[in-house]
XYZ file of C-alpha atoms in Angstrom:
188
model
C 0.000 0.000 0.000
C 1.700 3.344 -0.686
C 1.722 6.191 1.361
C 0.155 9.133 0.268
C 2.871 12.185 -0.130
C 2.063 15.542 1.833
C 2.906 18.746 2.807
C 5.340 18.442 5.700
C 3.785 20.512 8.328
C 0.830 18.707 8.554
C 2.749 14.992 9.431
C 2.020 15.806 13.166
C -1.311 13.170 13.488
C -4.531 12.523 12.074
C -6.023 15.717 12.855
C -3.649 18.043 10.651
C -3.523 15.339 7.973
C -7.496 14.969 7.874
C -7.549 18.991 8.051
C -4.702 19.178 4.851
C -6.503 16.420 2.705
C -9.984 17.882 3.007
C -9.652 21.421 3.683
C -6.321 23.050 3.595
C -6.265 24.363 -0.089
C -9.367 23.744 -1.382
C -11.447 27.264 -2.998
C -13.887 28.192 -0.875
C -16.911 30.442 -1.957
C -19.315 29.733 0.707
C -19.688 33.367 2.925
C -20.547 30.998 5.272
C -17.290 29.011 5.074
C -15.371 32.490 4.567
C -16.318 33.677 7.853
C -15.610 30.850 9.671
C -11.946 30.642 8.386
C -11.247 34.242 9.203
C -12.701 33.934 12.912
C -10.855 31.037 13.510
C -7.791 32.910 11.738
C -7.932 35.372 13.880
C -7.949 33.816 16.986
C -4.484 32.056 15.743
C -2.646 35.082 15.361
C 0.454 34.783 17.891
C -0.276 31.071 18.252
C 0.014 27.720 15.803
C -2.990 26.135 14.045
C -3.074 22.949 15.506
C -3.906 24.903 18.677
C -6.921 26.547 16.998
C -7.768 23.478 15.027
C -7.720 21.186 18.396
C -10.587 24.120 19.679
C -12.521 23.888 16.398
C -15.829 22.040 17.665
C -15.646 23.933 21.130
C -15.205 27.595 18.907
C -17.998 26.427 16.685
C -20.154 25.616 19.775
C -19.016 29.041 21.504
C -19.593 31.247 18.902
C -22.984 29.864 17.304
C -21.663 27.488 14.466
C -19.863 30.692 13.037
C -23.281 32.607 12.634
C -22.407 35.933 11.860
C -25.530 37.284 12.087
C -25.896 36.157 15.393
C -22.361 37.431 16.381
C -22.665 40.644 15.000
C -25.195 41.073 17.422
C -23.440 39.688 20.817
C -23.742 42.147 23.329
C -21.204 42.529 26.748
C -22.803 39.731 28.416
C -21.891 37.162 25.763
C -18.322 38.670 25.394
C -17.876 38.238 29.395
C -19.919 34.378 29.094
C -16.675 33.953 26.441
C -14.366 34.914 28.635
C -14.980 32.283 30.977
C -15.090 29.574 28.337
C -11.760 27.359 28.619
C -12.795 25.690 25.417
C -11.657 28.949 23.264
C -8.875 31.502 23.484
C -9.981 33.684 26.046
C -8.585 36.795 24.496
C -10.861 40.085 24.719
C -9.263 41.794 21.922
C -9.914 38.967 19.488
C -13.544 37.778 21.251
C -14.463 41.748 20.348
C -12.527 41.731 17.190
C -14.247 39.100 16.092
C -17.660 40.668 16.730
C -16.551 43.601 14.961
C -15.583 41.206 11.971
C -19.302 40.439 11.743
C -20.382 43.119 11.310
C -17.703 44.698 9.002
C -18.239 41.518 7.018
C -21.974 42.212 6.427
C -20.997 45.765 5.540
C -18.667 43.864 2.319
C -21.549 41.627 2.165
C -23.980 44.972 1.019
C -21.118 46.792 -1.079
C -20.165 43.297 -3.020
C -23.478 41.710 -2.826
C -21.114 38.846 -1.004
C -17.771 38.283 0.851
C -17.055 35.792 -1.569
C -16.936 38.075 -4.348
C -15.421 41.487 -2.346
C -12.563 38.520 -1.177
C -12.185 36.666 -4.399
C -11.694 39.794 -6.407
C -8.019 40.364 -4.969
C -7.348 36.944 -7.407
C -9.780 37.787 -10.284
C -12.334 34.370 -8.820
C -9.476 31.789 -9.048
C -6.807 30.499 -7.257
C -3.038 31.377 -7.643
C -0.900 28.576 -8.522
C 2.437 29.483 -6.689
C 4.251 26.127 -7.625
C 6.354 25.639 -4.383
C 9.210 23.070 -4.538
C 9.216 22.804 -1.153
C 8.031 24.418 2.176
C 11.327 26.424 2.424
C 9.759 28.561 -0.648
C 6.675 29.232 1.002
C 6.281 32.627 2.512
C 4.161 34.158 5.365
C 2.854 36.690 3.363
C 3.238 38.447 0.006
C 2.180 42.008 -1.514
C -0.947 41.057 -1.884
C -1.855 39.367 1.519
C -0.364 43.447 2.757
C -3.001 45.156 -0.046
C -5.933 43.014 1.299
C -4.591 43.286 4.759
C -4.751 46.703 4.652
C -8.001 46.691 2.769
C -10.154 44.997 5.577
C -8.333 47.242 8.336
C -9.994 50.014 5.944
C -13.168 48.225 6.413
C -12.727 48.066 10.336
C -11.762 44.299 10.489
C -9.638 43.589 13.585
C -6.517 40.936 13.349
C -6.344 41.079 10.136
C -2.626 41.742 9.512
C -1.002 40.064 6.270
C 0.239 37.008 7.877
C -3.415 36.255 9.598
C -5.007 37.257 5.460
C -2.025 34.896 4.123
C -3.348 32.188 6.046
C -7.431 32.746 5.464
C -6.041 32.847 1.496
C -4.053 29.535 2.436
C -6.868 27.865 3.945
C -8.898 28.716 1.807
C -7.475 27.757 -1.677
C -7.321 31.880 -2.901
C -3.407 30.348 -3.126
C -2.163 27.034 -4.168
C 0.765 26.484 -1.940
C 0.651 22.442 -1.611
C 4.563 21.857 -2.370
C 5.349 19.822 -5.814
C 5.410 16.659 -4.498
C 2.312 16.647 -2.333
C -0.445 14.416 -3.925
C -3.178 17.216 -3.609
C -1.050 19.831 -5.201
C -2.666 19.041 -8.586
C -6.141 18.195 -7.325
C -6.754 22.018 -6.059
């Protein structure tokens, strides 16, 4: 039986490898989807992934399956109920941020008649293919991850600095950046 070649940062256990086969890479239009990815992006900032992905189900759980509707709408009481939970990163910069995200994101949603579009505009609606050998080629962010960074800060998005937009445009598949000789670099 023959192994299945990956990207070497997700080799930790089943949970990174599940996340890289099924998620990690693949184009996402779904505002739904969008939103979630940038949340949970923004809660990573300072600390790894695997961190954030362990905390997935409890952050979906917390913060109302990544309804931003209903999050835009979270007053002091649910920030401080937050606060308290151990299942999340209790941080109240990014617990606010990310109800400020909600509601910035709704603003893009009026203006661009969806995230999706507003986001995928940045890459003209398809992914860039940026052909990494290997991971050493593969930055943390780029010119463009700084323009849209800058962009959403415009907008009033919180923790949205380039490497935290890199990553949401890693995640989901606005970049190709599977190395050459991972087996899902081609199927993206």
């Amino acid at each position: 039986m023959q192994t299945k070649i990956r990207c070497g940062w997700c080799e930790k256990d089943d949970l990174y490898r599940d996340y890289h086969d099924n998620e990690w890479g693949n184009p996402v239009y779904d505002d739904a989807t969008l939103f979630e990815f940038l949340l949970l992006e923004t809660f990573q900032a300072g600390l790894s992934w695997y961190t954030i992905l362990k905390k997935r189900p409890h952050f979906k759980s917390a913060f109302d399956h990544f309804d931003y509707k209903k999050i835009a709408r979270y007053d002091q009481k649910k920030i401080d109920a937050l606060m308290q939970d151990a299942g999340i990163i209790r941080n109240s910069l990014k617990i606010k941020g990310t109800v400020a995200n909600a509601i910035a994101f709704m603003e893009v949603q009026k203006e661009f008649g969806s995230f999706s579009k507003y986001i995928w505009g940045f890459v003209n609606g398809k992914p860039i293919d940026n052909g990494h050998r290997d991971l050493s080629s593969v930055q943390a962010t780029t010119p463009l991850s700084d323009a849209i960074s800058k962009d959403l800060k415009k907008r009033g998005f919180k923790f949205v600095g380039s490497t935290v937009v890199y990553a949401h445009m890693q995640a989901t598949g606005m970049v190709n950046d599977h190395v050459a000789n991972c087996w899902k670099r081609t199927s993206v």
